[in-house]
Coordinates of C-alpha atoms and ligand atoms in Angstrom, one line a residue:
Chain A
X1 CA 0.0 0.0 0.0
X2 CA 1.4 3.4 -0.9
X3 CA 1.5 5.6 2.1
X4 CA 1.1 9.3 1.4
X5 CA 3.1 11.1 3.9
X6 CA 4.7 14.5 3.8
X7 CA 8.5 14.7 4.0
X8 CA 9.8 16.9 6.8
X9 CA 12.6 18.3 4.5
X10 CA 10.0 19.3 1.9
X11 CA 7.7 20.8 4.6
X12 CA 10.3 23.1 6.1
X13 CA 11.8 24.1 2.7
X14 CA 9.6 27.3 2.8
X15 CA 11.6 28.4 5.9
X16 CA 15.1 27.8 4.4
X17 CA 15.8 31.5 4.1
X18 CA 14.8 32.4 7.7
X19 CA 16.1 29.5 9.8
X20 CA 19.8 30.0 10.6
X21 CA 21.9 26.9 10.1
X22 CA 19.2 25.3 8.1
X23 CA 21.1 22.1 7.5
X24 CA 21.7 21.6 11.2
X25 CA 18.1 22.4 11.8
X26 CA 17.0 19.6 9.4
X27 CA 19.4 17.2 11.0
X28 CA 18.2 18.0 14.5
X29 CA 14.6 16.9 13.5
X30 CA 15.7 13.3 13.5
X31 CA 16.5 13.4 17.2
X32 CA 13.6 12.9 19.7
X33 CA 12.9 16.0 21.8
X34 CA 14.9 16.4 25.0
X35 CA 13.0 16.0 28.3
X36 CA 13.0 18.6 31.0
X37 CA 11.2 19.5 34.2
X38 CA 10.9 22.5 36.4
X39 CA 11.4 22.1 40.1
X40 CA 8.4 23.4 42.1
X41 CA 10.0 25.9 44.4
X42 CA 6.7 26.6 46.1
X43 CA 7.4 23.3 47.9
X44 CA 11.2 22.8 47.7
X45 CA 14.1 25.1 47.2
X46 CA 16.8 22.4 47.4
X47 CA 16.6 20.0 44.4
X48 CA 18.9 17.4 46.1
X49 CA 16.2 15.0 47.4
X50 CA 14.4 15.1 44.0
X51 CA 17.6 14.5 42.1
X52 CA 18.5 11.6 44.4
X53 CA 15.0 10.1 44.0
X54 CA 15.0 10.3 40.2
X55 CA 18.5 9.0 39.9
X56 CA 17.6 6.0 42.1
X57 CA 14.8 5.3 39.6
X58 CA 17.4 5.2 36.8
X59 CA 17.0 8.7 35.4
X60 CA 20.0 10.8 34.5
X61 CA 19.3 14.4 35.7
X62 CA 21.4 17.5 35.1
X63 CA 20.6 21.1 35.9
X64 CA 20.2 23.5 33.0
X65 CA 22.8 26.2 33.6
X66 CA 21.1 29.1 31.8
X67 CA 17.6 28.6 33.2
X68 CA 17.3 28.3 37.0
X69 CA 15.2 25.5 38.4
X70 CA 15.1 23.6 35.1
X71 CA 16.6 20.1 34.8
X72 CA 17.3 17.9 31.8
X73 CA 16.5 14.2 31.9
X74 CA 17.5 11.1 30.1
X75 CA 16.3 8.8 28.8
X76 CA 14.2 11.4 27.1
X77 CA 11.7 8.8 25.9
X78 CA 10.7 8.0 29.5
X79 CA 7.8 9.6 31.2
X80 CA 8.1 11.5 34.5
X81 CA 4.3 11.4 35.0
X82 CA 4.3 8.2 37.1
X83 CA 7.2 9.1 39.4
X84 CA 6.7 9.8 43.1
X85 CA 8.2 13.3 42.6
X86 CA 5.5 14.1 40.1
X87 CA 2.7 12.7 42.3
X88 CA 4.0 14.8 45.2
X89 CA 4.0 18.0 43.1
X90 CA 7.7 18.5 43.3
X91 CA 8.3 18.7 39.6
X92 CA 6.5 19.9 36.5
X93 CA 7.7 18.3 33.2
X94 CA 7.8 20.9 30.4
X95 CA 10.0 21.8 27.6
X96 CA 12.8 24.3 28.4
X97 CA 11.6 27.0 25.9
X98 CA 8.1 27.0 27.4
X99 CA 9.7 29.0 30.2
X100 CA 10.5 31.9 27.9
X101 CA 7.1 33.7 27.8
X102 CA 7.1 34.0 31.6
X103 CA 10.6 35.6 31.4
X104 CA 9.2 38.2 29.0
X105 CA 6.2 38.7 31.3
X106 CA 8.3 39.3 34.4
X107 CA 5.4 38.7 36.8
X108 CA 5.6 40.5 40.2
X109 CA 3.8 39.8 43.5
X110 CA 0.5 41.6 43.7
X111 CA 0.0 42.0 40.0
X112 CA -3.3 40.9 38.4
X113 CA -2.4 38.6 35.5
X114 CA -4.5 36.9 32.9
X115 CA -3.2 33.7 31.3
X116 CA -5.7 33.6 28.4
X117 CA -4.9 30.2 26.9
X118 CA -3.6 28.5 30.1
X119 CA -4.2 24.8 30.0
X120 CA -2.6 22.5 31.1
X121 CA -0.8 25.2 33.1
X122 CA 2.9 25.0 32.7
X123 CA 3.1 28.8 32.5
X124 CA 0.4 29.5 35.1
X125 CA 2.3 27.4 37.6
X126 CA 5.6 29.0 36.6
X127 CA 4.1 32.5 37.2
X128 CA 2.9 31.3 40.6
X129 CA 6.3 30.0 41.4
X130 CA 8.2 33.1 40.2
X131 CA 6.0 35.4 42.4
X132 CA 6.0 33.0 45.4
X133 CA 2.3 32.4 45.0
X134 CA 1.6 36.2 45.3
X135 CA 0.5 37.3 41.9
X136 CA -3.2 37.1 41.3
X137 CA -3.6 34.9 38.2
X138 CA -6.7 34.3 36.2
X139 CA -6.0 31.1 34.2
X140 CA -8.4 30.7 31.3
X141 CA -8.9 28.1 28.6
X142 CA -11.9 27.6 26.3
X143 CA -11.9 23.9 26.7
X144 CA -13.4 22.5 29.9
X145 CA -11.5 19.1 29.5
X146 CA -8.2 21.0 29.4
X147 CA -9.3 23.2 32.4
X148 CA -9.7 19.9 34.3
X149 CA -6.0 19.1 33.6
X150 CA -5.0 22.6 34.6
X151 CA -6.9 22.4 37.9
X152 CA -5.2 19.1 38.6
X153 CA -1.8 20.7 38.0
X154 CA -2.6 23.7 40.2
X155 CA -3.6 21.3 43.0
X156 CA -0.6 19.1 42.5
X157 CA 1.8 22.0 42.7
X158 CA -0.1 23.6 45.6
X159 CA -0.8 26.9 43.9
X160 CA -3.2 29.1 45.9
X161 CA -3.0 32.3 43.8
X162 CA -5.0 31.3 40.7
X163 CA -8.6 31.2 39.7
X164 CA -9.7 29.2 36.6
X165 CA -12.2 30.3 34.0
X166 CA -13.7 28.8 30.8
X167 CA -14.3 31.5 28.3
X168 CA -13.5 31.8 24.6
X169 CA -10.6 34.1 24.8
X170 CA -12.0 36.4 22.2
X171 CA -15.0 36.9 24.4
X172 CA -13.4 37.1 27.8
X173 CA -15.5 39.6 29.9
X174 CA -14.3 43.2 29.8
X175 CA -15.4 43.9 33.4
X176 CA -11.8 43.4 34.8
X177 CA -8.6 45.0 33.5
X178 CA -5.2 43.4 34.0
X179 CA -1.7 44.5 34.7
X180 CA -0.4 41.8 32.4
X181 CA -1.8 39.3 29.9
X182 CA -0.2 36.3 28.5
X183 CA -1.4 34.9 25.2
X184 CA 0.2 31.5 24.7
X185 CA -1.8 30.9 21.6
X186 CA -3.1 27.7 20.0
X187 CA -0.8 27.2 17.0
X188 CA 0.4 24.8 14.4
X189 CA 3.1 23.6 16.7
X190 CA 5.8 23.5 14.1
X191 CA 8.5 24.1 16.8
X192 CA 7.9 20.5 18.0
X193 CA 7.7 18.7 14.7
X194 CA 10.1 15.9 14.3
X195 CA 10.9 13.5 11.5
X196 CA 10.6 9.7 11.5
X197 CA 12.9 7.0 10.2
X198 CA 11.8 7.5 6.6
X199 CA 12.0 11.3 6.8
X200 CA 8.3 11.6 7.3
X201 CA 6.9 14.5 9.3
X202 CA 5.8 13.5 12.8
X203 CA 3.4 15.3 15.2
X204 CA 1.7 17.3 12.5
X205 CA -1.5 19.0 13.7
X206 CA -4.7 17.8 12.1
X207 CA -7.3 20.1 10.6
X208 CA -7.2 23.2 8.5
X209 CA -8.5 25.8 10.9
X210 CA -7.7 29.5 10.4
X211 CA -5.2 29.7 13.2
X212 CA -3.9 33.1 12.2
X213 CA -7.5 34.5 12.4
X214 CA -8.0 33.0 15.9
X215 CA -4.7 34.3 17.1
X216 CA -5.4 37.8 15.9
X217 CA -8.8 37.7 17.7
X218 CA -7.2 36.5 20.9
X219 CA -4.4 39.1 20.8
X220 CA -6.7 42.1 20.2
X221 CA -8.9 41.0 23.0
X222 CA -5.9 40.5 25.3
X223 CA -4.8 44.1 24.5
X224 CA -8.2 45.4 25.3
X225 CA -8.2 43.7 28.6
X226 CA -5.0 45.5 29.7
X227 CA -4.9 48.6 32.0
X228 CA -3.2 51.5 30.3
X229 CA 0.5 50.9 30.4
X230 CA -0.1 47.2 30.9
X231 CA 2.1 44.5 29.4
X232 CA 1.2 41.8 26.9
X233 CA 3.2 38.7 25.9
X234 CA 2.3 36.8 22.8
X235 CA 3.9 33.4 22.3
X236 CA 3.6 30.3 20.1
X237 CA 5.6 27.2 19.5
X238 CA 5.6 27.6 15.7
X239 CA 8.0 28.9 13.1
X240 CA 5.3 30.1 10.8
X241 CA 5.5 33.9 10.3
X242 CA 1.7 34.0 9.5
X243 CA 1.1 32.9 13.1
X244 CA 3.8 35.1 14.7
X245 CA 4.9 38.4 13.2
X246 CA 1.8 38.7 11.0
X247 CA -0.4 38.4 14.1
X248 CA 1.6 41.0 16.1
X249 CA 1.7 43.3 13.1
X250 CA -2.0 43.1 12.9
X251 CA -2.3 44.2 16.5
X252 CA 0.1 47.1 15.9
X253 CA -2.2 48.3 13.1
X254 CA -5.4 47.9 15.1
X255 CA -4.3 49.3 18.4
X256 CA -1.7 51.6 19.9
X257 CA 0.6 48.8 21.1
X258 CA 4.3 49.2 21.4
X259 CA 6.9 46.4 21.0
X260 CA 9.4 46.1 23.8
X261 CA 12.8 44.3 23.9
X262 CA 13.4 41.8 26.7
X263 CA 16.2 39.6 28.0
X264 CA 16.0 35.9 27.3
X265 CA 18.1 33.2 29.0
X266 CA 18.5 31.2 25.7
X267 CA 19.9 32.2 22.3
X268 CA 17.5 33.8 19.9
X269 CA 17.1 35.6 16.6
X270 CA 15.2 38.8 16.0
X271 CA 11.6 38.7 14.7
X272 CA 11.1 39.1 10.9
X273 CA 10.4 42.5 9.4
X274 CA 9.4 40.9 6.1
X275 CA 7.9 37.7 4.9
X276 CA 7.2 36.6 1.3
X277 CA 7.5 40.2 0.1
X278 CA 5.2 41.6 2.7
X279 CA 6.8 44.1 5.2
X280 CA 6.0 44.0 8.9
X281 CA 6.4 46.9 11.4
X282 CA 10.2 47.5 11.8
X283 CA 9.9 47.1 15.6
X284 CA 9.1 43.4 15.0
X285 CA 12.8 42.8 15.3
X286 CA 12.3 43.2 19.0
X287 CA 10.3 40.0 19.1
X288 CA 12.4 36.8 19.5
X289 CA 12.6 33.6 17.5
X290 CA 14.1 30.5 19.2
X291 CA 15.0 27.5 17.1
X292 CA 14.9 23.9 18.2
X293 CA 18.4 23.0 17.1
X294 CA 20.0 26.0 18.9
X295 CA 18.2 25.6 22.2
X296 CA 17.7 21.8 22.3
X297 CA 14.0 22.3 23.0
X298 CA 10.8 23.1 21.2
X299 CA 11.1 26.1 18.8
X300 CA 9.3 29.2 20.1
X301 CA 8.3 32.8 19.2
X302 CA 7.8 35.4 21.9
X303 CA 6.8 39.1 21.5
X304 CA 6.5 41.5 24.4
X305 CA 4.2 44.6 24.0
X306 CA 2.9 47.5 26.0
X307 CA -0.4 49.2 25.9
X308 CA 0.4 52.9 25.5
X309 CA -3.0 54.5 26.2
Chain B
X1 CA -29.5 27.2 28.1
X2 CA -30.4 30.2 26.0
X3 CA -28.0 33.1 25.6
X4 CA -30.3 35.3 27.6
X5 CA -30.5 33.0 30.6
X6 CA -26.7 32.6 30.6
X7 CA -26.3 36.4 30.8
X8 CA -28.6 36.7 33.7
X9 CA -26.6 34.2 35.8
X10 CA -24.9 36.1 38.6
X11 CA -21.1 35.2 38.5
X12 CA -21.0 35.7 42.2
X13 CA -23.1 32.6 42.6
X14 CA -20.0 30.6 41.5
X15 CA -17.6 32.3 43.9
X16 CA -16.8 31.0 47.3
X17 CA -17.2 33.8 49.9
X18 CA -14.5 35.2 52.1
X19 CA -14.9 34.1 55.7
X20 CA -15.5 36.5 58.6
X21 CA -12.7 37.4 61.0
X22 CA -14.2 35.1 63.7
X23 CA -14.3 32.2 61.3
X24 CA -10.8 32.9 60.2
X25 CA -9.6 32.9 63.8
X26 CA -11.3 29.5 64.4
X27 CA -9.6 28.0 61.3
X28 CA -6.2 29.3 62.4
X29 CA -6.7 28.1 65.9
X30 CA -7.5 24.6 64.6
X31 CA -4.4 24.6 62.4
X32 CA -2.2 25.8 65.2
X33 CA -3.6 23.5 67.9
X34 CA -3.7 20.3 65.9
X35 CA -0.6 20.7 63.7
X36 CA 1.4 23.6 65.2
X37 CA 1.0 25.8 62.1
X38 CA 2.0 29.3 63.0
X39 CA -0.8 31.7 61.9
X40 CA 1.8 33.8 60.2
X41 CA 2.2 31.2 57.4
X42 CA -1.4 32.1 56.2
X43 CA -1.1 35.8 56.6
X44 CA -0.8 36.4 52.8
X45 CA -3.9 34.4 52.2
X46 CA -7.7 34.6 52.6
X47 CA -10.0 31.7 53.4
X48 CA -12.9 31.4 51.1
X49 CA -15.9 29.2 52.1
X50 CA -18.3 27.1 50.2
X51 CA -20.9 24.9 52.0
X52 CA -18.5 22.0 52.6
X53 CA -15.1 23.4 52.0
X54 CA -12.5 26.1 52.7
X55 CA -10.3 27.4 50.0
X56 CA -7.0 29.2 50.4
X57 CA -6.7 32.2 48.1
X58 CA -4.0 34.9 47.9
X59 CA -5.1 38.1 49.7
X60 CA -5.8 40.8 47.1
X61 CA -7.6 44.1 46.8
X62 CA -8.8 42.7 43.4
X63 CA -11.2 40.1 45.0
X64 CA -14.2 42.3 44.4
X65 CA -13.3 42.8 40.8
X66 CA -12.7 39.2 40.2
X67 CA -16.2 38.3 41.5
X68 CA -17.5 39.8 38.3
X69 CA -16.2 36.8 36.3
X70 CA -17.5 33.3 36.5
X71 CA -14.9 30.9 37.8
X72 CA -14.5 27.2 37.9
X73 CA -12.2 27.2 40.9
X74 CA -10.7 29.9 43.1
X75 CA -7.5 29.1 45.0
X76 CA -6.4 25.9 46.6
X77 CA -8.9 23.5 48.2
X78 CA -7.6 23.6 51.7
X79 CA -9.9 22.1 54.3
X80 CA -13.0 20.0 54.1
X81 CA -15.8 20.2 56.7
X82 CA -16.3 16.5 57.7
X83 CA -19.0 15.9 60.3
X84 CA -18.1 18.8 62.5
X85 CA -14.3 18.4 62.0
X86 CA -11.9 20.1 59.7
X87 CA -9.8 17.8 57.5
X88 CA -6.9 19.2 55.6
X89 CA -6.6 18.2 52.0
X90 CA -3.7 16.3 50.5
X91 CA -2.9 19.3 48.3
X92 CA -2.8 21.6 51.4
X93 CA -0.5 19.3 53.3
X94 CA 1.8 18.6 50.4
X95 CA 2.3 22.3 50.1
X96 CA 2.3 23.5 53.8
X97 CA 3.0 20.3 55.7
X98 CA 6.6 21.1 56.1
X99 CA 5.7 24.0 58.4
X100 CA 3.8 21.7 60.8
X101 CA 5.4 21.0 64.2
X102 CA 2.7 18.7 65.7
X103 CA 1.1 15.4 64.8
X104 CA 3.5 14.8 62.0
X105 CA 3.8 11.0 61.6
X106 CA 7.0 9.7 60.2
X107 CA 6.5 6.4 58.5
X108 CA 9.1 4.1 56.9
X109 CA 8.7 3.2 53.3
X110 CA 7.3 -0.2 54.0
X111 CA 4.6 1.1 56.4
X112 CA 3.6 3.9 54.0
X113 CA 3.3 1.4 51.1
X114 CA 1.2 -0.9 53.2
X115 CA -1.1 2.0 54.3
X116 CA -1.6 3.1 50.7
X117 CA -2.4 -0.4 49.7
X118 CA -4.6 -1.5 52.6
X119 CA -6.1 1.9 53.4
X120 CA -6.2 1.0 57.1
X121 CA -3.5 -0.5 59.3
X122 CA -3.3 -1.5 62.9
X123 CA -0.9 0.8 64.8
X124 CA -0.4 2.1 68.4
X125 CA 0.8 5.7 68.7
X126 CA 1.4 8.0 71.5
X127 CA -0.7 10.8 70.0
X128 CA -4.1 12.2 70.5
X129 CA -6.6 10.7 68.1
X130 CA -7.4 12.9 65.1
X131 CA -5.9 13.9 61.8
X132 CA -2.2 13.4 61.2
X133 CA 0.3 14.5 58.5
X134 CA 2.1 11.6 56.8
X135 CA 5.8 12.0 56.2
X136 CA 8.1 9.6 54.6
X137 CA 11.8 9.9 53.6
X138 CA 11.7 13.6 54.0
X139 CA 8.6 14.3 51.9
X140 CA 5.1 15.1 53.0
X141 CA 2.5 12.7 51.5
X142 CA -0.8 13.9 52.9
X143 CA -3.4 13.1 55.6
X144 CA -4.5 10.1 57.7
X145 CA -6.8 9.7 60.6
X146 CA -5.5 8.1 63.8
X147 CA -7.9 6.4 66.0
X148 CA -6.8 4.3 69.0
X149 CA -5.2 1.2 67.5
X150 CA -5.5 2.1 63.9
X151 CA -4.5 4.5 61.1
X152 CA -6.8 5.2 58.2
X153 CA -5.4 6.6 55.0
X154 CA -6.8 9.6 53.1
X155 CA -4.2 9.4 50.4
X156 CA -5.9 9.5 47.0
Ligands
SAM401 C1 -0.4 26.3 23.4 S1 -1.7 25.7 24.4 C2 -1.4 26.5 25.9 C3 -0.4 25.9 26.8 C4 -0.3 26.5 28.2 N1 -0.2 27.9 28.1 C5 0.8 25.9 29.0 O1 1.8 26.5 29.1 O2 0.6 24.8 29.6 C6 -3.1 26.6 23.7 C7 -4.4 26.5 24.5 O3 -5.3 27.4 23.9 C8 -6.6 26.9 24.1 N2 -7.5 27.6 23.2 C9 -7.7 27.4 21.9 N3 -8.5 28.3 21.4 C10 -8.8 29.1 22.4 C11 -9.7 30.3 22.5 N4 -10.3 30.8 21.5 N5 -9.8 30.9 23.7 C12 -9.1 30.4 24.8 N6 -8.3 29.4 24.7 C13 -8.2 28.7 23.6 C14 -6.4 25.4 23.9 O4 -7.5 24.7 24.5 C15 -5.0 25.1 24.5 O5 -5.2 24.6 25.8

């Protein structure tokens, strides 16, 4: 039977011009994604007992130097989900780059923060941890089944500073204004694509929804939910400029948002100011692109913005 | 449900309500007397009540604003009201248990595993009957009930 599968190399060809070290990038797709976890510092500041426990169960665990509280685990194919450390809420398995949007957000105790697409909660729980459980977080997701997973994670990690809501992000009620909003948008997920033994593309998302349209709707609403001067972070785990720069560019045309630079703990490249002959706002260079082969984790895009009026 | 009806629903109906100062004092007194939790630990938090439970939620001037949105959960499920007693949840103890100074029960791995498996084990302890915090190999596991001669697990 003739299988019709898409070749990874063919799929990514369209990004040849924008991905630095393109050949290395393609080669890296044959490797399974590395495994990481974050230590839950709400419960434990000294990782020693966790490291000892995991090593006793046969895991190799090493701290990630550039990103505090993150650890890399081998074998990467293993699951941490049925370890005791997981059950006790001492660790949260998540890819390293998933920590970046919260770096851009710089959450502070006392701030009112909306996590508009929050489930299953890797970033919500990270915000709670960074602020020592003192930010006030509204963690929203449109899907009730995913909210259930989020609530379980909040309980497992012992977070007491979050409320959970189930709204379509585009229709989140305007009654409350926030200091900061995070839009970790639903996306095509290209940053996590891998290729199989025959070069076929793995983990490709199903369906042909208009992701860019959804992302624009979410980002504009997120902006409208900010207090004047409030901060907005937009992130995806895709390489596709239509879902990244084009979405931010759309906001810049619709609202008086300002792009800000920010410090990232991992190597990045500036956002694009042009794609397929179409120019974007020049400030888009302040957004950051992170590529899987350079950071040994899922590829990410992160833009930080401020509401000016 | 029609759109109109949904609009009419008061979001506050879904919100647990902050407890009075007296109720807070009662909760803190219980936590201190039974487990030796210093009330200071909970200073940054508010207790919110539903009919059967108490939730722990960060203290914030935004509470009134937040009550305008409809929530699924607010804060950490902290205590359950069980036939006149207060029972701390597993989540609460796994987070705050390390600050307890009383009725912390240190079990060896074998006894803990047996308790998890059999749910109830015979045991004689020098402690006042009531809820205890289970500890094993340095980690807090959750809650059990000690009654003369036996230990009943509340671990999920
Ligand atoms: C990339 S995931 C979020 C991951 C999460 N921030 C984390 O770090 O664990 C995107 C989420 O957006 C949710 N979502 C999709 N469309 C949405 C919408 N219109 N409004 C709100 N959430 C939506 C999905 O259910 C999914 O959980």
